[in-house]
């Protein structure tokens, strides 16, 4: 029993687990679908929107994303400082959404350039202009410098944020992804913007591995791979550590032999070379002429005295400074080459090196021809041969000296990088220099002009400022140039000093503001013209803006004018103080505004009882004249014009012919039409008499006194007069019928009541039997004759078929005559035109008759 219980519990737990898994799977699927939908909506909305639109959720989302990305880089000796630095740079790169040059948002589809030092993103056009403007301004400063050519070689541009210097050759020319492997990467909603989606594969710092992340902004994180490596001194056992933090110290004494070769390093296990030995000893110089105490790490030193010993030639002395060993031989006594380098001679050191007399043969400065002079001392002369050279721009060809460069006078007509000014450089090789003219365009402020180097695209915003003041001049505010017209004056907290312009002696206190002053919000307080002592409760209306209405209609839309307003004083509104007023019909008393306080209809019906006693006055509330009391109607109340509304007797559908009167009504005298019992005759009876009659009298009144037309079961007519209920039975039918024998030869007459339901009243006799026998014999004879005719027809068809087969299947065609049946046309067909014309004339005559 316990085993079965255990199985049951196991199945229950399994079902619960499966249900939980299904719920978790459904919840996960739902969450994934919601995230996907949200991502697609954000991507669709942000395709050409600011890149920071989707990052308004705060720094928490970016922080969690970076933490999950770098979660696996910790542990195993990971460097905390390097990881923190990479994390901070990644965070700045992801959150940077504005170009620091143009101060506008960096959108997802904008071409960008990312700095390799601070990893900040800029628009490609902006960074190109920034770099070229920087180089242009530096060249302008060197225009009057005598060392301009040398200093221009050191000109560089720097990142707007980190100020890292770069040479002019590194100015970005194309839009690339973050890993610089893909040019103009397409925008993909499933990838990071400006990313190619491939592996980064950039070389990591400090090791031979490459970055394994997908193309990403910011720096590559420290190398996450693990290596087995020993400590700095190599005394400890190798351990598994991160490649980015592979070097480690065991904490023991280094014990490596120092450079002196005598002492060992006493420092704790460290990276790099050991420090020099700090002990001292007395050491001799290399020439052994001087001794002095020296650090043990550098025992060899030179005293600085020239050697001065006589060389082996006996003519020259040694010029070397404090050297060990014997002096070298005299360099002039060794083998010497002639100036062209083709022959070798050995002469005493006192004699000069002679020339060999052969052709020099050295390559001249032109790089194409050799020197034709005899072996000589000094530099070779310039090449004097003539050569056909093409100019740098490739337009002209000319015979010139080989050593001279040929340039033509043709000016380059290409436009420079600004796309505005031509190059105009003589014999330009095609790489036109950047435009060095000033831009001169009017800035967005409409007040100043651009002083930067001529460029493409929009100019930088104006850096000038304008000072705005409030109405009283005590509060001031600085705004960028060009915004002084759209910007509002600064808010001043001092009170307005303008005098009142209405009938109130003092304005309401308010702060300083641009003119005009706001309208007075105080209560008017003047006496109204109603004469009851009421005061105007409306807001002051001495200075109200009123639209001027022009009654002249414009001829066309070109004459339409803008609405014109003027300030004027308005009269006080009508008095709205409540005053009690009773209506004309004395129905109610209520409060009305003072300016309309007079008796008036209340909107109800009069309601006074009319003489008929059934209705009331239907007029609206009015003044009643000569009424007996407050209930009865007066002489000016509306008379009752309704018909009688007393309920009619049951079954009477006719209205009362009298006007409205008190009940009861007189009996109805209208004739009603009804059918008799048999339904053949229409009878007319008075409605009141018929409704007042008894049941038997009603049956007599609806009887037409004719015989009933209905048929009995024997198909004979009912024998009763017009009646209600069932007709007479078959047993009472007195009609005569004829009955035949089975062979239909003999017939006899009987009463319908006698013949009903009875068979074989008339029997066949001998004559009938003989007649039936004769008929059977004739039928047999006719059948035999039919069979013989069928056999003859079949035999003829067989013979005809055999003759056709014997004749080769040919058929003889006989002359067949077609029979033409001529049908005589009808009268309408023959005389169709005459009939149609007659009908048309008759129709037109009828129309003209009714028209006239």
PDB file of N, CA, C and O in Angstrom, residues 532-587:
ATOM      1  N   UNK A 532     -31.892  99.435  -8.171  1.00  0.00           N
ATOM      2  CA  UNK A 532     -32.182  98.712  -6.932  1.00  0.00           C
ATOM      3  C   UNK A 532     -30.983  98.682  -5.996  1.00  0.00           C
ATOM      4  O   UNK A 532     -30.989  97.957  -5.012  1.00  0.00           O
ATOM      5  N   UNK A 533     -29.931  99.446  -6.338  1.00  0.00           N
ATOM      6  CA  UNK A 533     -28.750  99.517  -5.479  1.00  0.00           C
ATOM      7  C   UNK A 533     -27.772  98.373  -5.679  1.00  0.00           C
ATOM      8  O   UNK A 533     -26.914  98.158  -4.799  1.00  0.00           O
ATOM      9  N   UNK A 534     -27.867  97.649  -6.764  1.00  0.00           N
ATOM     10  CA  UNK A 534     -26.921  96.556  -7.011  1.00  0.00           C
ATOM     11  C   UNK A 534     -25.614  97.104  -7.562  1.00  0.00           C
ATOM     12  O   UNK A 534     -25.607  98.113  -8.270  1.00  0.00           O
ATOM     13  N   UNK A 535     -24.529  96.401  -7.266  1.00  0.00           N
ATOM     14  CA  UNK A 535     -23.182  96.807  -7.671  1.00  0.00           C
ATOM     15  C   UNK A 535     -22.670  95.814  -8.717  1.00  0.00           C
ATOM     16  O   UNK A 535     -22.915  94.612  -8.627  1.00  0.00           O
ATOM     17  N   UNK A 536     -21.882  96.295  -9.700  1.00  0.00           N
ATOM     18  CA  UNK A 536     -21.337  95.441 -10.772  1.00  0.00           C
ATOM     19  C   UNK A 536     -20.318  94.465 -10.184  1.00  0.00           C
ATOM     20  O   UNK A 536     -19.289  94.894  -9.641  1.00  0.00           O
ATOM     21  N   UNK A 537     -20.572  93.144 -10.261  1.00  0.00           N
ATOM     22  CA  UNK A 537     -19.622  92.180  -9.685  1.00  0.00           C
ATOM     23  C   UNK A 537     -18.575  91.707 -10.698  1.00  0.00           C
ATOM     24  O   UNK A 537     -17.744  90.853 -10.370  1.00  0.00           O
ATOM     25  N   UNK A 538     -18.594  92.182 -11.951  1.00  0.00           N
ATOM     26  CA  UNK A 538     -17.677  91.688 -12.981  1.00  0.00           C
ATOM     27  C   UNK A 538     -16.275  92.232 -12.760  1.00  0.00           C
ATOM     28  O   UNK A 538     -16.051  93.186 -12.005  1.00  0.00           O
ATOM     29  N   UNK A 539     -15.318  91.605 -13.449  1.00  0.00           N
ATOM     30  CA  UNK A 539     -13.939  92.084 -13.407  1.00  0.00           C
ATOM     31  C   UNK A 539     -13.855  93.418 -14.125  1.00  0.00           C
ATOM     32  O   UNK A 539     -14.621  93.689 -15.065  1.00  0.00           O
ATOM     33  N   UNK A 540     -12.903  94.222 -13.708  1.00  0.00           N
ATOM     34  CA  UNK A 540     -12.739  95.564 -14.273  1.00  0.00           C
ATOM     35  C   UNK A 540     -12.655  95.480 -15.789  1.00  0.00           C
ATOM     36  O   UNK A 540     -11.876  94.695 -16.347  1.00  0.00           O
ATOM     37  N   UNK A 541     -13.454  96.310 -16.483  1.00  0.00           N
ATOM     38  CA  UNK A 541     -13.539  96.267 -17.934  1.00  0.00           C
ATOM     39  C   UNK A 541     -13.293  97.638 -18.533  1.00  0.00           C
ATOM     40  O   UNK A 541     -13.889  98.011 -19.554  1.00  0.00           O
ATOM     41  N   UNK A 542     -12.402  98.415 -17.901  1.00  0.00           N
ATOM     42  CA  UNK A 542     -12.063  99.729 -18.440  1.00  0.00           C
ATOM     43  C   UNK A 542     -11.129  99.613 -19.650  1.00  0.00           C
ATOM     44  O   UNK A 542     -11.172 100.466 -20.553  1.00  0.00           O
ATOM     45  N   UNK A 543     -10.257  98.581 -19.676  1.00  0.00           N
ATOM     46  CA  UNK A 543      -9.288  98.411 -20.771  1.00  0.00           C
ATOM     47  C   UNK A 543      -9.414  96.972 -21.290  1.00  0.00           C
ATOM     48  O   UNK A 543      -8.754  96.061 -20.791  1.00  0.00           O
ATOM     49  N   UNK A 544     -10.272  96.798 -22.279  1.00  0.00           N
ATOM     50  CA  UNK A 544     -10.533  95.474 -22.839  1.00  0.00           C
ATOM     51  C   UNK A 544     -10.134  95.487 -24.304  1.00  0.00           C
ATOM     52  O   UNK A 544     -10.410  96.452 -25.032  1.00  0.00           O
ATOM     53  N   UNK A 545      -9.490  94.415 -24.744  1.00  0.00           N
ATOM     54  CA  UNK A 545      -9.098  94.290 -26.151  1.00  0.00           C
ATOM     55  C   UNK A 545     -10.314  93.860 -26.966  1.00  0.00           C
ATOM     56  O   UNK A 545     -10.878  92.790 -26.757  1.00  0.00           O
ATOM     57  N   UNK A 546     -10.720  94.702 -27.931  1.00  0.00           N
ATOM     58  CA  UNK A 546     -11.907  94.471 -28.738  1.00  0.00           C
ATOM     59  C   UNK A 546     -11.482  94.382 -30.199  1.00  0.00           C
ATOM     60  O   UNK A 546     -10.649  95.167 -30.665  1.00  0.00           O
ATOM     61  N   UNK A 547     -12.039  93.423 -30.904  1.00  0.00           N
ATOM     62  CA  UNK A 547     -11.740  93.250 -32.321  1.00  0.00           C
ATOM     63  C   UNK A 547     -12.525  94.262 -33.141  1.00  0.00           C
ATOM     64  O   UNK A 547     -13.734  94.432 -32.965  1.00  0.00           O
ATOM     65  N   UNK A 548     -11.833  94.957 -34.049  1.00  0.00           N
ATOM     66  CA  UNK A 548     -12.457  95.945 -34.912  1.00  0.00           C
ATOM     67  C   UNK A 548     -13.029  95.218 -36.132  1.00  0.00           C
ATOM     68  O   UNK A 548     -12.295  94.534 -36.860  1.00  0.00           O
ATOM     69  N   UNK A 549     -14.341  95.363 -36.322  1.00  0.00           N
ATOM     70  CA  UNK A 549     -15.027  94.686 -37.416  1.00  0.00           C
ATOM     71  C   UNK A 549     -15.084  95.614 -38.617  1.00  0.00           C
ATOM     72  O   UNK A 549     -15.581  96.745 -38.519  1.00  0.00           O
ATOM     73  N   UNK A 550     -14.563  95.136 -39.755  1.00  0.00           N
ATOM     74  CA  UNK A 550     -14.577  95.907 -40.998  1.00  0.00           C
ATOM     75  C   UNK A 550     -15.699  95.356 -41.876  1.00  0.00           C
ATOM     76  O   UNK A 550     -15.685  94.189 -42.262  1.00  0.00           O
ATOM     77  N   UNK A 551     -16.674  96.216 -42.188  1.00  0.00           N
ATOM     78  CA  UNK A 551     -17.838  95.776 -42.964  1.00  0.00           C
ATOM     79  C   UNK A 551     -17.553  95.681 -44.456  1.00  0.00           C
ATOM     80  O   UNK A 551     -18.388  95.194 -45.216  1.00  0.00           O
ATOM     81  N   UNK A 552     -16.396  96.143 -44.885  1.00  0.00           N
ATOM     82  CA  UNK A 552     -16.061  96.095 -46.313  1.00  0.00           C
ATOM     83  C   UNK A 552     -15.510  94.711 -46.617  1.00  0.00           C
ATOM     84  O   UNK A 552     -14.504  94.289 -46.036  1.00  0.00           O
ATOM     85  N   UNK A 553     -16.171  94.010 -47.494  1.00  0.00           N
ATOM     86  CA  UNK A 553     -15.728  92.662 -47.844  1.00  0.00           C
ATOM     87  C   UNK A 553     -14.580  92.749 -48.838  1.00  0.00           C
ATOM     88  O   UNK A 553     -14.609  93.561 -49.769  1.00  0.00           O
ATOM     89  N   UNK A 554     -13.551  91.929 -48.655  1.00  0.00           N
ATOM     90  CA  UNK A 554     -12.430  91.953 -49.610  1.00  0.00           C
ATOM     91  C   UNK A 554     -12.840  91.372 -50.957  1.00  0.00           C
ATOM     92  O   UNK A 554     -13.683  90.480 -51.055  1.00  0.00           O
ATOM     93  N   UNK A 555     -12.239  91.912 -52.011  1.00  0.00           N
ATOM     94  CA  UNK A 555     -12.550  91.444 -53.356  1.00  0.00           C
ATOM     95  C   UNK A 555     -11.985  90.047 -53.581  1.00  0.00           C
ATOM     96  O   UNK A 555     -12.608  89.190 -54.192  1.00  0.00           O
ATOM     97  N   UNK A 556     -10.801  89.790 -53.098  1.00  0.00           N
ATOM     98  CA  UNK A 556     -10.143  88.490 -53.265  1.00  0.00           C
ATOM     99  C   UNK A 556      -9.260  88.203 -52.078  1.00  0.00           C
ATOM    100  O   UNK A 556      -9.148  88.998 -51.127  1.00  0.00           O
ATOM    101  N   UNK A 557      -8.587  87.068 -52.096  1.00  0.00           N
ATOM    102  CA  UNK A 557      -7.723  86.728 -50.959  1.00  0.00           C
ATOM    103  C   UNK A 557      -6.533  87.656 -50.808  1.00  0.00           C
ATOM    104  O   UNK A 557      -5.942  87.723 -49.729  1.00  0.00           O
ATOM    105  N   UNK A 558      -6.166  88.381 -51.897  1.00  0.00           N
ATOM    106  CA  UNK A 558      -5.033  89.303 -51.778  1.00  0.00           C
ATOM    107  C   UNK A 558      -5.378  90.541 -50.972  1.00  0.00           C
ATOM    108  O   UNK A 558      -4.485  91.273 -50.564  1.00  0.00           O
ATOM    109  N   UNK A 559      -6.673  90.808 -50.758  1.00  0.00           N
ATOM    110  CA  UNK A 559      -7.069  91.983 -49.978  1.00  0.00           C
ATOM    111  C   UNK A 559      -7.448  91.638 -48.545  1.00  0.00           C
ATOM    112  O   UNK A 559      -7.860  92.517 -47.799  1.00  0.00           O
ATOM    113  N   UNK A 560      -7.334  90.376 -48.163  1.00  0.00           N
ATOM    114  CA  UNK A 560      -7.668  90.004 -46.785  1.00  0.00           C
ATOM    115  C   UNK A 560      -6.627  90.569 -45.831  1.00  0.00           C
ATOM    116  O   UNK A 560      -5.421  90.506 -46.094  1.00  0.00           O
ATOM    117  N   UNK A 561      -7.096  91.100 -44.724  1.00  0.00           N
ATOM    118  CA  UNK A 561      -6.226  91.730 -43.740  1.00  0.00           C
ATOM    119  C   UNK A 561      -6.283  90.954 -42.440  1.00  0.00           C
ATOM    120  O   UNK A 561      -7.254  90.265 -42.154  1.00  0.00           O
ATOM    121  N   UNK A 562      -5.234  91.094 -41.687  1.00  0.00           N
ATOM    122  CA  UNK A 562      -5.198  90.456 -40.380  1.00  0.00           C
ATOM    123  C   UNK A 562      -6.176  91.165 -39.442  1.00  0.00           C
ATOM    124  O   UNK A 562      -6.478  92.355 -39.620  1.00  0.00           O
ATOM    125  N   UNK A 563      -6.723  90.466 -38.471  1.00  0.00           N
ATOM    126  CA  UNK A 563      -7.664  91.116 -37.558  1.00  0.00           C
ATOM    127  C   UNK A 563      -7.005  92.252 -36.781  1.00  0.00           C
ATOM    128  O   UNK A 563      -5.847  92.158 -36.362  1.00  0.00           O
ATOM    129  N   UNK A 564      -7.765  93.312 -36.577  1.00  0.00           N
ATOM    130  CA  UNK A 564      -7.279  94.506 -35.874  1.00  0.00           C
ATOM    131  C   UNK A 564      -7.999  94.593 -34.530  1.00  0.00           C
ATOM    132  O   UNK A 564      -9.226  94.419 -34.462  1.00  0.00           O
ATOM    133  N   UNK A 565      -7.260  94.849 -33.477  1.00  0.00           N
ATOM    134  CA  UNK A 565      -7.821  94.970 -32.136  1.00  0.00           C
ATOM    135  C   UNK A 565      -7.504  96.351 -31.583  1.00  0.00           C
ATOM    136  O   UNK A 565      -6.483  96.980 -31.940  1.00  0.00           O
ATOM    137  N   UNK A 566      -8.381  96.802 -30.710  1.00  0.00           N
ATOM    138  CA  UNK A 566      -8.152  98.086 -30.031  1.00  0.00           C
ATOM    139  C   UNK A 566      -8.581  97.955 -28.578  1.00  0.00           C
ATOM    140  O   UNK A 566      -9.382  97.088 -28.218  1.00  0.00           O
ATOM    141  N   UNK A 567      -8.030  98.826 -27.756  1.00  0.00           N
ATOM    142  CA  UNK A 567      -8.335  98.842 -26.327  1.00  0.00           C
ATOM    143  C   UNK A 567      -9.430  99.872 -26.092  1.00  0.00           C
ATOM    144  O   UNK A 567      -9.288 101.047 -26.468  1.00  0.00           O
ATOM    145  N   UNK A 568     -10.538  99.443 -25.496  1.00  0.00           N
ATOM    146  CA  UNK A 568     -11.654 100.359 -25.247  1.00  0.00           C
ATOM    147  C   UNK A 568     -12.310 100.002 -23.915  1.00  0.00           C
ATOM    148  O   UNK A 568     -12.091  98.921 -23.366  1.00  0.00           O
ATOM    149  N   UNK A 569     -13.142 100.901 -23.443  1.00  0.00           N
ATOM    150  CA  UNK A 569     -13.868 100.709 -22.191  1.00  0.00           C
ATOM    151  C   UNK A 569     -15.264 100.184 -22.508  1.00  0.00           C
ATOM    152  O   UNK A 569     -15.989 100.771 -23.305  1.00  0.00           O
ATOM    153  N   UNK A 570     -15.659  99.098 -21.860  1.00  0.00           N
ATOM    154  CA  UNK A 570     -16.956  98.483 -22.081  1.00  0.00           C
ATOM    155  C   UNK A 570     -17.920  98.857 -20.977  1.00  0.00           C
ATOM    156  O   UNK A 570     -17.499  99.150 -19.843  1.00  0.00           O
ATOM    157  N   UNK A 571     -19.214  98.865 -21.324  1.00  0.00           N
ATOM    158  CA  UNK A 571     -20.235  99.156 -20.316  1.00  0.00           C
ATOM    159  C   UNK A 571     -20.375  97.971 -19.368  1.00  0.00           C
ATOM    160  O   UNK A 571     -19.989  96.840 -19.671  1.00  0.00           O
ATOM    161  N   UNK A 572     -20.951  98.250 -18.197  1.00  0.00           N
ATOM    162  CA  UNK A 572     -21.141  97.187 -17.214  1.00  0.00           C
ATOM    163  C   UNK A 572     -22.146  96.174 -17.770  1.00  0.00           C
ATOM    164  O   UNK A 572     -23.108  96.544 -18.467  1.00  0.00           O
ATOM    165  N   UNK A 573     -21.974  94.903 -17.487  1.00  0.00           N
ATOM    166  CA  UNK A 573     -22.917  93.888 -17.964  1.00  0.00           C
ATOM    167  C   UNK A 573     -24.263  94.038 -17.268  1.00  0.00           C
ATOM    168  O   UNK A 573     -24.379  94.699 -16.231  1.00  0.00           O
ATOM    169  N   UNK A 574     -25.340  93.431 -17.810  1.00  0.00           N
ATOM    170  CA  UNK A 574     -26.651  93.516 -17.156  1.00  0.00           C
ATOM    171  C   UNK A 574     -26.600  92.952 -15.738  1.00  0.00           C
ATOM    172  O   UNK A 574     -25.833  92.054 -15.420  1.00  0.00           O
ATOM    173  N   UNK A 575     -27.492  93.510 -14.888  1.00  0.00           N
ATOM    174  CA  UNK A 575     -27.532  93.093 -13.489  1.00  0.00           C
ATOM    175  C   UNK A 575     -28.088  91.676 -13.398  1.00  0.00           C
ATOM    176  O   UNK A 575     -29.168  91.377 -13.916  1.00  0.00           O
ATOM    177  N   UNK A 576     -27.352  90.807 -12.738  1.00  0.00           N
ATOM    178  CA  UNK A 576     -27.758  89.408 -12.584  1.00  0.00           C
ATOM    179  C   UNK A 576     -28.124  89.063 -11.143  1.00  0.00           C
ATOM    180  O   UNK A 576     -28.182  87.868 -10.804  1.00  0.00           O
ATOM    181  N   UNK A 577     -28.415  90.049 -10.328  1.00  0.00           N
ATOM    182  CA  UNK A 577     -28.811  89.765  -8.941  1.00  0.00           C
ATOM    183  C   UNK A 577     -30.180  89.090  -8.927  1.00  0.00           C
ATOM    184  O   UNK A 577     -31.082  89.484  -9.676  1.00  0.00           O
ATOM    185  N   UNK A 578     -30.416  88.062  -8.092  1.00  0.00           N
ATOM    186  CA  UNK A 578     -31.692  87.330  -8.107  1.00  0.00           C
ATOM    187  C   UNK A 578     -32.835  88.164  -7.511  1.00  0.00           C
ATOM    188  O   UNK A 578     -32.682  88.809  -6.469  1.00  0.00           O
ATOM    189  N   UNK A 579     -34.012  88.151  -8.205  1.00  0.00           N
ATOM    190  CA  UNK A 579     -35.225  88.851  -7.762  1.00  0.00           C
ATOM    191  C   UNK A 579     -36.394  87.863  -7.887  1.00  0.00           C
ATOM    192  O   UNK A 579     -36.543  87.232  -8.940  1.00  0.00           O
ATOM    193  N   UNK A 580     -37.272  87.687  -6.835  1.00  0.00           N
ATOM    194  CA  UNK A 580     -38.388  86.733  -6.931  1.00  0.00           C
ATOM    195  C   UNK A 580     -39.469  87.228  -7.889  1.00  0.00           C
ATOM    196  O   UNK A 580     -39.927  88.361  -7.803  1.00  0.00           O
ATOM    197  N   UNK A 581     -39.924  86.333  -8.801  1.00  0.00           N
ATOM    198  CA  UNK A 581     -40.925  86.667  -9.809  1.00  0.00           C
ATOM    199  C   UNK A 581     -41.885  85.488  -9.911  1.00  0.00           C
ATOM    200  O   UNK A 581     -41.444  84.323  -9.945  1.00  0.00           O
ATOM    201  N   UNK A 582     -43.249  85.792  -9.965  1.00  0.00           N
ATOM    202  CA  UNK A 582     -44.275  84.760 -10.126  1.00  0.00           C
ATOM    203  C   UNK A 582     -44.703  84.731 -11.578  1.00  0.00           C
ATOM    204  O   UNK A 582     -44.883  85.785 -12.217  1.00  0.00           O
ATOM    205  N   UNK A 583     -44.930  83.513 -12.118  1.00  0.00           N
ATOM    206  CA  UNK A 583     -45.264  83.378 -13.525  1.00  0.00           C
ATOM    207  C   UNK A 583     -46.690  83.868 -13.786  1.00  0.00           C
ATOM    208  O   UNK A 583     -47.456  84.120 -12.855  1.00  0.00           O
ATOM    209  N   UNK A 584     -47.119  83.966 -15.055  1.00  0.00           N
ATOM    210  CA  UNK A 584     -48.434  84.480 -15.419  1.00  0.00           C
ATOM    211  C   UNK A 584     -49.551  83.557 -14.953  1.00  0.00           C
ATOM    212  O   UNK A 584     -50.622  84.020 -14.568  1.00  0.00           O
ATOM    213  N   UNK A 585     -49.333  82.293 -14.983  1.00  0.00           N
ATOM    214  CA  UNK A 585     -50.383  81.344 -14.600  1.00  0.00           C
ATOM    215  C   UNK A 585     -50.387  81.019 -13.125  1.00  0.00           C
ATOM    216  O   UNK A 585     -51.121  80.103 -12.714  1.00  0.00           O
ATOM    217  N   UNK A 586     -49.607  81.733 -12.310  1.00  0.00           N
ATOM    218  CA  UNK A 586     -49.558  81.526 -10.860  1.00  0.00           C
ATOM    219  C   UNK A 586     -49.150  80.080 -10.503  1.00  0.00           C
ATOM    220  O   UNK A 586     -49.604  79.513  -9.509  1.00  0.00           O
ATOM    221  N   UNK A 587     -48.251  79.499 -11.330  1.00  0.00           N
ATOM    222  CA  UNK A 587     -47.827  78.134 -11.031  1.00  0.00           C
ATOM    223  C   UNK A 587     -46.686  78.093 -10.024  1.00  0.00           C
ATOM    224  O   UNK A 587     -46.639  77.214  -9.151  1.00  0.00           O
TER     225      UNK A 587
END
